[in-house]
């Protein structure tokens, strides 16, 4: 049996494993089992906490905790904005960082991320510098339906995103049960997370997302950062702006300052337990 915790950030939910010495064999099949909502525990992804010294691609502080993030289908992603808040909450709750710690450095495949526990309980993460691509891509939901085709802005937040701004279309009416299609395909050779955004008010939008390796989720933290960066770029040249992004699972805040981004939102641990580790198929 292996100990796990279950947590979520705006209902983007994760199975958490603590594996300081890199002893768990976290295969794609094991991830799919853990994320299975009927046969396993259930989650949009797995967050494995391993000491950074065991991660070959990490060249920073070896004593940091590294967030080994996997999508529900077993694929690896560079970064997860909701996950990193939940990960920080777990490190603090489990005493895996010194008592009294409020700011935690976390290694990720997208680089170092600093997470700060705020007095109101939310967690703010320094998300680095989102990169906007000059070229636009086209996104469609149903091949051949002209009214379900939009231009999207490509934004890199460590992981890839395409942001679709819906002028008049009904966000709630979109069918996200099947993966959206993008062209040109070469724009995202490793796949992409696709955000659909509708206006609510001044610096306030609503978003739905189809995540690479998962499907539609209730929230995507890196997606909200991509949305804020894309919208800020449409407006006047502001050095600082804060955006409220409502998602089906709640609400987060993104601040952009001189090109860097901070993501603030809730992070909850809701369960702890033991799980039978899946046997490898022969
Ligand atoms: N839900 C996450 C993003 C998880 C990774 C994504 N599916 C990818 O493959 O890039 C978030 O909160 O950012």
mmCIF file of C-alpha atoms and ligand atoms in Angstrom:
data_model
loop_
_atom_site.group_PDB
_atom_site.id
_atom_site.type_symbol
_atom_site.label_atom_id
_atom_site.label_comp_id
_atom_site.label_asym_id
_atom_site.label_seq_id
_atom_site.Cartn_x
_atom_site.Cartn_y
_atom_site.Cartn_z
ATOM 1 C CA UNK A 1 0.000 0.000 0.000
ATOM 2 C CA UNK A 2 1.117 3.538 -0.754
ATOM 3 C CA UNK A 3 -0.040 6.641 1.134
ATOM 4 C CA UNK A 4 -1.735 9.339 -0.882
ATOM 5 C CA UNK A 5 -3.629 12.576 -0.396
ATOM 6 C CA UNK A 6 -6.327 14.052 -2.576
ATOM 7 C CA UNK A 7 -6.549 17.787 -3.184
ATOM 8 C CA UNK A 8 -7.911 20.391 -5.539
ATOM 9 C CA UNK A 9 -7.563 24.004 -6.597
ATOM 10 C CA UNK A 10 -10.851 25.390 -7.947
ATOM 11 C CA UNK A 11 -11.881 21.743 -8.458
ATOM 12 C CA UNK A 12 -8.956 20.896 -10.712
ATOM 13 C CA UNK A 13 -8.198 17.772 -8.679
ATOM 14 C CA UNK A 14 -5.061 15.767 -8.032
ATOM 15 C CA UNK A 15 -3.741 12.654 -6.335
ATOM 16 C CA UNK A 16 -0.671 13.575 -4.269
ATOM 17 C CA UNK A 17 2.193 11.176 -3.571
ATOM 18 C CA UNK A 18 5.273 11.822 -1.431
ATOM 19 C CA UNK A 19 8.316 9.984 -2.773
ATOM 20 C CA UNK A 20 11.427 11.786 -1.448
ATOM 21 C CA UNK A 21 13.923 9.172 -2.637
ATOM 22 C CA UNK A 22 12.335 8.431 -6.013
ATOM 23 C CA UNK A 23 11.305 4.897 -5.116
ATOM 24 C CA UNK A 24 7.836 4.705 -6.683
ATOM 25 C CA UNK A 25 7.622 3.375 -10.205
ATOM 26 C CA UNK A 26 5.109 5.925 -11.504
ATOM 27 C CA UNK A 27 4.320 4.398 -14.884
ATOM 28 C CA UNK A 28 1.684 5.785 -17.273
ATOM 29 C CA UNK A 29 -0.544 2.854 -16.291
ATOM 30 C CA UNK A 30 -0.149 3.661 -12.580
ATOM 31 C CA UNK A 31 -1.140 7.293 -13.243
ATOM 32 C CA UNK A 32 -4.189 6.217 -15.262
ATOM 33 C CA UNK A 33 -5.249 3.893 -12.429
ATOM 34 C CA UNK A 34 -4.819 6.552 -9.728
ATOM 35 C CA UNK A 35 -6.800 9.109 -11.784
ATOM 36 C CA UNK A 36 -9.595 6.697 -12.708
ATOM 37 C CA UNK A 37 -12.754 8.029 -11.040
ATOM 38 C CA UNK A 38 -14.395 4.596 -10.869
ATOM 39 C CA UNK A 39 -11.595 2.041 -10.569
ATOM 40 C CA UNK A 40 -9.032 4.198 -8.748
ATOM 41 C CA UNK A 41 -9.028 7.362 -6.634
ATOM 42 C CA UNK A 42 -9.915 9.901 -9.314
ATOM 43 C CA UNK A 43 -8.201 13.077 -10.433
ATOM 44 C CA UNK A 44 -7.217 15.283 -13.357
ATOM 45 C CA UNK A 45 -3.596 14.487 -12.621
ATOM 46 C CA UNK A 46 -0.965 13.185 -10.204
ATOM 47 C CA UNK A 47 1.469 15.357 -8.232
ATOM 48 C CA UNK A 48 4.484 13.394 -7.002
ATOM 49 C CA UNK A 49 6.769 15.144 -4.510
ATOM 50 C CA UNK A 50 10.344 13.995 -5.052
ATOM 51 C CA UNK A 51 13.587 15.611 -3.931
ATOM 52 C CA UNK A 52 14.948 17.585 -6.890
ATOM 53 C CA UNK A 53 18.329 15.822 -6.713
ATOM 54 C CA UNK A 54 16.679 12.741 -8.230
ATOM 55 C CA UNK A 55 15.379 14.598 -11.290
ATOM 56 C CA UNK A 56 17.955 14.404 -14.114
ATOM 57 C CA UNK A 57 16.640 17.482 -15.967
ATOM 58 C CA UNK A 58 16.804 19.695 -12.819
ATOM 59 C CA UNK A 59 19.978 21.764 -12.436
ATOM 60 C CA UNK A 60 18.931 24.013 -9.528
ATOM 61 C CA UNK A 61 18.939 23.494 -5.760
ATOM 62 C CA UNK A 62 19.014 19.700 -5.220
ATOM 63 C CA UNK A 63 17.287 19.958 -1.830
ATOM 64 C CA UNK A 64 14.081 21.503 -3.150
ATOM 65 C CA UNK A 65 10.898 19.524 -3.547
ATOM 66 C CA UNK A 66 10.219 18.863 -7.216
ATOM 67 C CA UNK A 67 6.635 18.656 -8.505
ATOM 68 C CA UNK A 68 6.558 15.685 -10.872
ATOM 69 C CA UNK A 69 3.240 16.419 -12.620
ATOM 70 C CA UNK A 70 1.367 13.865 -14.756
ATOM 71 C CA UNK A 71 -1.876 14.307 -16.663
ATOM 72 C CA UNK A 72 -4.676 11.782 -16.093
ATOM 73 C CA UNK A 73 -3.737 9.933 -19.307
ATOM 74 C CA UNK A 74 -0.195 9.387 -17.986
ATOM 75 C CA UNK A 75 1.481 12.080 -20.087
ATOM 76 C CA UNK A 76 3.998 14.470 -18.554
ATOM 77 C CA UNK A 77 3.388 18.235 -18.519
ATOM 78 C CA UNK A 78 5.876 20.963 -17.781
ATOM 79 C CA UNK A 79 3.728 22.898 -15.338
ATOM 80 C CA UNK A 80 0.378 23.018 -13.549
ATOM 81 C CA UNK A 81 -0.795 26.271 -11.955
ATOM 82 C CA UNK A 82 -3.537 24.819 -9.764
ATOM 83 C CA UNK A 83 -1.386 21.813 -8.984
ATOM 84 C CA UNK A 84 1.537 23.873 -7.723
ATOM 85 C CA UNK A 85 -0.720 25.625 -5.177
ATOM 86 C CA UNK A 86 -2.122 22.292 -3.981
ATOM 87 C CA UNK A 87 1.431 20.906 -3.879
ATOM 88 C CA UNK A 88 2.587 23.821 -1.693
ATOM 89 C CA UNK A 89 -0.416 23.378 0.620
ATOM 90 C CA UNK A 90 0.454 19.682 0.987
ATOM 91 C CA UNK A 91 4.128 20.339 1.758
ATOM 92 C CA UNK A 92 3.131 22.760 4.523
ATOM 93 C CA UNK A 93 0.314 20.550 5.895
ATOM 94 C CA UNK A 94 2.521 17.447 6.021
ATOM 95 C CA UNK A 95 5.456 19.260 7.671
ATOM 96 C CA UNK A 96 7.633 18.609 4.629
ATOM 97 C CA UNK A 97 8.993 22.163 4.912
ATOM 98 C CA UNK A 98 10.185 23.752 8.182
ATOM 99 C CA UNK A 99 7.414 24.855 10.576
ATOM 100 C CA UNK A 100 6.335 28.458 10.022
ATOM 101 C CA UNK A 101 7.328 28.449 6.332
ATOM 102 C CA UNK A 102 5.073 30.712 4.273
ATOM 103 C CA UNK A 103 7.072 30.870 1.033
ATOM 104 C CA UNK A 104 8.099 27.615 -0.623
ATOM 105 C CA UNK A 105 10.399 27.197 -3.623
ATOM 106 C CA UNK A 106 9.221 24.329 -5.823
ATOM 107 C CA UNK A 107 11.079 22.748 -8.722
ATOM 108 C CA UNK A 108 9.012 22.133 -11.862
ATOM 109 C CA UNK A 109 9.846 21.172 -15.445
ATOM 110 C CA UNK A 110 9.156 24.812 -16.324
ATOM 111 C CA UNK A 111 11.698 26.031 -13.734
ATOM 112 C CA UNK A 112 11.567 27.276 -10.133
ATOM 113 C CA UNK A 113 8.175 28.482 -8.869
ATOM 114 C CA UNK A 114 7.747 30.306 -5.545
ATOM 115 C CA UNK A 115 4.471 29.755 -3.715
ATOM 116 C CA UNK A 116 3.414 32.032 -0.870
ATOM 117 C CA UNK A 117 0.668 31.191 1.628
ATOM 118 C CA UNK A 118 -1.315 34.424 2.104
ATOM 119 C CA UNK A 119 -2.950 35.456 5.406
ATOM 120 C CA UNK A 120 -6.407 34.747 3.898
ATOM 121 C CA UNK A 121 -5.382 31.135 3.181
ATOM 122 C CA UNK A 122 -5.092 31.456 -0.594
ATOM 123 C CA UNK A 123 -1.778 30.690 -2.254
ATOM 124 C CA UNK A 124 0.009 33.048 -4.635
ATOM 125 C CA UNK A 125 2.516 31.602 -7.089
ATOM 126 C CA UNK A 126 5.106 33.482 -9.116
ATOM 127 C CA UNK A 127 4.431 31.958 -12.531
ATOM 128 C CA UNK A 128 7.308 33.464 -14.492
ATOM 129 C CA UNK A 129 6.932 35.262 -17.794
ATOM 130 C CA UNK A 130 4.195 34.116 -20.194
ATOM 131 C CA UNK A 131 5.364 34.210 -23.828
ATOM 132 C CA UNK A 132 2.903 35.275 -26.520
ATOM 133 C CA UNK A 133 3.425 34.007 -30.045
ATOM 134 C CA UNK A 134 3.026 36.511 -32.855
ATOM 135 C CA UNK A 135 1.193 34.078 -35.129
ATOM 136 C CA UNK A 136 -2.428 33.120 -34.559
ATOM 137 C CA UNK A 137 -3.794 29.616 -34.921
ATOM 138 C CA UNK A 138 -7.287 28.474 -35.818
ATOM 139 C CA UNK A 139 -9.322 26.367 -33.409
ATOM 140 C CA UNK A 140 -12.513 24.493 -34.230
ATOM 141 C CA UNK A 141 -14.833 22.297 -32.209
ATOM 142 C CA UNK A 142 -16.529 20.385 -34.981
ATOM 143 C CA UNK A 143 -14.650 19.948 -38.223
ATOM 144 C CA UNK A 144 -16.584 21.514 -41.063
ATOM 145 C CA UNK A 145 -18.916 23.697 -38.960
ATOM 146 C CA UNK A 146 -17.891 27.209 -39.984
ATOM 147 C CA UNK A 147 -19.514 28.996 -37.033
ATOM 148 C CA UNK A 148 -17.518 26.855 -34.587
ATOM 149 C CA UNK A 149 -14.140 28.038 -35.778
ATOM 150 C CA UNK A 150 -12.137 30.792 -34.092
ATOM 151 C CA UNK A 151 -8.748 32.426 -34.214
ATOM 152 C CA UNK A 152 -6.706 31.723 -31.106
ATOM 153 C CA UNK A 153 -3.656 33.283 -29.495
ATOM 154 C CA UNK A 154 -0.777 30.956 -28.631
ATOM 155 C CA UNK A 155 0.703 31.565 -25.177
ATOM 156 C CA UNK A 156 3.501 29.626 -23.503
ATOM 157 C CA UNK A 157 3.289 29.517 -19.682
ATOM 158 C CA UNK A 158 5.914 26.793 -19.435
ATOM 159 C CA UNK A 159 3.241 24.580 -21.020
ATOM 160 C CA UNK A 160 1.401 25.397 -24.267
ATOM 161 C CA UNK A 161 -1.943 27.197 -24.502
ATOM 162 C CA UNK A 162 -4.240 28.559 -27.197
ATOM 163 C CA UNK A 163 -6.677 31.247 -26.062
ATOM 164 C CA UNK A 164 -9.967 31.769 -27.912
ATOM 165 C CA UNK A 165 -11.821 35.017 -27.243
ATOM 166 C CA UNK A 166 -15.572 34.517 -27.722
ATOM 167 C CA UNK A 167 -17.188 37.761 -28.791
ATOM 168 C CA UNK A 168 -20.820 36.737 -29.064
ATOM 169 C CA UNK A 169 -20.743 32.968 -28.729
ATOM 170 C CA UNK A 170 -22.307 31.202 -25.777
ATOM 171 C CA UNK A 171 -19.514 29.887 -23.546
ATOM 172 C CA UNK A 172 -21.854 27.555 -21.655
ATOM 173 C CA UNK A 173 -23.203 26.088 -24.868
ATOM 174 C CA UNK A 174 -19.836 24.877 -26.225
ATOM 175 C CA UNK A 175 -19.527 21.121 -26.555
ATOM 176 C CA UNK A 176 -16.155 20.283 -25.008
ATOM 177 C CA UNK A 177 -16.787 16.555 -24.766
ATOM 178 C CA UNK A 178 -14.508 16.011 -27.758
ATOM 179 C CA UNK A 179 -11.018 17.467 -28.270
ATOM 180 C CA UNK A 180 -10.909 20.742 -30.189
ATOM 181 C CA UNK A 181 -8.889 20.714 -33.418
ATOM 182 C CA UNK A 182 -6.225 23.295 -34.237
ATOM 183 C CA UNK A 183 -4.466 24.351 -37.423
ATOM 184 C CA UNK A 184 -1.716 24.461 -38.386
ATOM 185 C CA UNK A 185 -0.950 21.242 -36.517
ATOM 186 C CA UNK A 186 2.771 22.149 -36.389
ATOM 187 C CA UNK A 187 1.924 25.110 -34.118
ATOM 188 C CA UNK A 188 1.684 22.664 -31.190
ATOM 189 C CA UNK A 189 3.606 19.496 -32.006
ATOM 190 C CA UNK A 190 3.241 18.232 -28.410
ATOM 191 C CA UNK A 191 -0.446 19.128 -28.055
ATOM 192 C CA UNK A 192 -2.027 22.158 -26.418
ATOM 193 C CA UNK A 193 -4.441 23.267 -23.717
ATOM 194 C CA UNK A 194 -7.280 25.326 -25.226
ATOM 195 C CA UNK A 195 -9.092 28.067 -23.290
ATOM 196 C CA UNK A 196 -12.403 29.623 -24.328
ATOM 197 C CA UNK A 197 -13.043 33.026 -22.770
ATOM 198 C CA UNK A 198 -16.066 35.309 -22.495
ATOM 199 C CA UNK A 199 -16.257 38.816 -20.998
ATOM 200 C CA UNK A 200 -17.936 39.504 -17.628
ATOM 201 C CA UNK A 201 -16.767 43.007 -16.721
ATOM 202 C CA UNK A 202 -13.702 45.192 -16.452
ATOM 203 C CA UNK A 203 -10.675 42.856 -16.074
ATOM 204 C CA UNK A 204 -13.127 40.066 -15.299
ATOM 205 C CA UNK A 205 -13.774 37.092 -17.591
ATOM 206 C CA UNK A 206 -15.187 33.568 -17.584
ATOM 207 C CA UNK A 207 -13.218 30.639 -18.962
ATOM 208 C CA UNK A 208 -13.713 26.996 -19.918
ATOM 209 C CA UNK A 209 -10.793 24.799 -20.854
ATOM 210 C CA UNK A 210 -10.012 21.598 -22.694
ATOM 211 C CA UNK A 211 -6.772 20.313 -21.201
ATOM 212 C CA UNK A 212 -4.158 18.319 -23.041
ATOM 213 C CA UNK A 213 -3.975 14.842 -21.550
ATOM 214 C CA UNK A 214 -7.185 15.215 -19.554
ATOM 215 C CA UNK A 215 -10.247 16.668 -21.351
ATOM 216 C CA UNK A 216 -12.508 19.405 -20.057
ATOM 217 C CA UNK A 217 -11.579 20.260 -16.469
ATOM 218 C CA UNK A 218 -13.201 22.585 -13.933
ATOM 219 C CA UNK A 219 -10.163 24.862 -13.996
ATOM 220 C CA UNK A 220 -6.634 25.317 -15.339
ATOM 221 C CA UNK A 221 -4.271 27.686 -13.528
ATOM 222 C CA UNK A 222 -1.713 28.040 -16.291
ATOM 223 C CA UNK A 223 -4.688 28.545 -18.636
ATOM 224 C CA UNK A 224 -5.923 31.512 -16.592
ATOM 225 C CA UNK A 225 -2.441 33.047 -16.788
ATOM 226 C CA UNK A 226 -2.414 32.518 -20.569
ATOM 227 C CA UNK A 227 -5.818 34.207 -20.797
ATOM 228 C CA UNK A 228 -4.722 37.226 -18.751
ATOM 229 C CA UNK A 229 -1.539 37.600 -20.806
ATOM 230 C CA UNK A 230 -3.467 37.382 -24.095
ATOM 231 C CA UNK A 231 -6.077 39.911 -22.937
ATOM 232 C CA UNK A 232 -3.522 42.341 -21.535
ATOM 233 C CA UNK A 233 -1.777 42.229 -24.890
ATOM 234 C CA UNK A 234 -5.020 43.242 -26.647
ATOM 235 C CA UNK A 235 -5.404 46.337 -24.449
ATOM 236 C CA UNK A 236 -3.363 49.439 -23.940
ATOM 237 C CA UNK A 237 0.208 48.933 -22.991
ATOM 238 C CA UNK A 238 -0.158 48.493 -19.228
ATOM 239 C CA UNK A 239 2.800 47.615 -17.037
ATOM 240 C CA UNK A 240 0.477 46.218 -14.340
ATOM 241 C CA UNK A 241 -2.980 44.672 -14.383
ATOM 242 C CA UNK A 242 -4.990 42.209 -12.304
ATOM 243 C CA UNK A 243 -7.595 39.902 -13.833
ATOM 244 C CA UNK A 244 -10.321 37.874 -12.204
ATOM 245 C CA UNK A 245 -10.916 34.654 -14.083
ATOM 246 C CA UNK A 246 -14.040 32.649 -13.199
ATOM 247 C CA UNK A 247 -13.903 28.967 -14.070
ATOM 248 C CA UNK A 248 -16.526 26.260 -13.525
ATOM 249 C CA UNK A 249 -14.757 25.284 -10.269
ATOM 250 C CA UNK A 250 -14.388 28.756 -8.746
ATOM 251 C CA UNK A 251 -12.382 31.874 -9.280
ATOM 252 C CA UNK A 252 -8.701 32.872 -9.401
ATOM 253 C CA UNK A 253 -6.773 36.111 -9.768
ATOM 254 C CA UNK A 254 -3.881 36.767 -12.147
ATOM 255 C CA UNK A 255 -1.589 39.756 -11.747
ATOM 256 C CA UNK A 256 0.751 40.805 -14.535
ATOM 257 C CA UNK A 257 3.610 43.153 -13.745
ATOM 258 C CA UNK A 258 6.293 44.138 -16.238
ATOM 259 C CA UNK A 259 5.752 40.898 -18.140
ATOM 260 C CA UNK A 260 5.788 38.554 -15.138
ATOM 261 C CA UNK A 261 2.695 36.773 -13.817
ATOM 262 C CA UNK A 262 1.362 35.801 -10.378
ATOM 263 C CA UNK A 263 -1.530 33.394 -9.874
ATOM 264 C CA UNK A 264 -3.578 33.551 -6.656
ATOM 265 C CA UNK A 265 -6.254 31.072 -5.668
ATOM 266 C CA UNK A 266 -7.471 28.450 -3.233
ATOM 267 C CA UNK A 267 -5.856 25.079 -2.580
ATOM 268 C CA UNK A 268 -7.484 22.344 -0.496
ATOM 269 C CA UNK A 269 -6.462 18.927 0.754
ATOM 270 C CA UNK A 270 -9.666 16.904 1.112
ATOM 271 C CA UNK A 271 -8.586 13.328 1.874
ATOM 272 C CA UNK A 272 -5.721 11.095 2.921
ATOM 273 C CA UNK A 273 -5.466 7.338 2.653
ATOM 274 C CA UNK A 274 -3.634 4.283 1.371
ATOM 275 C CA UNK A 275 -3.956 2.800 -2.073
ATOM 276 C CA UNK A 276 -2.979 -0.604 -3.406
ATOM 277 C CA UNK A 277 -0.243 0.087 -5.943
ATOM 278 C CA UNK A 278 -1.207 -1.275 -9.357
ATOM 279 C CA UNK A 279 0.654 -4.373 -10.472
ATOM 280 C CA UNK A 280 2.501 -3.956 -13.758
ATOM 281 C CA UNK A 281 0.982 -5.864 -16.630
ATOM 282 C CA UNK A 282 3.280 -8.675 -17.807
HETATM 283 N N1 LIG B 1 -4.472 21.935 -14.836
HETATM 284 C C1 LIG B 1 -3.188 22.490 -14.974
HETATM 285 C C2 LIG B 1 -2.441 22.216 -16.240
HETATM 286 C C3 LIG B 1 -2.042 20.744 -16.312
HETATM 287 C C4 LIG B 1 -1.153 20.404 -17.481
HETATM 288 C C5 LIG B 1 -1.834 20.481 -18.807
HETATM 289 N N2 LIG B 1 -2.915 19.565 -18.954
HETATM 290 C C6 LIG B 1 -0.775 20.243 -19.910
HETATM 291 O O1 LIG B 1 -0.695 19.129 -20.437
HETATM 292 O O2 LIG B 1 -0.031 21.171 -20.211
HETATM 293 C C7 LIG B 1 -3.087 23.916 -14.476
HETATM 294 O O3 LIG B 1 -3.769 24.215 -13.484
HETATM 295 O O4 LIG B 1 -2.272 24.687 -14.969
#
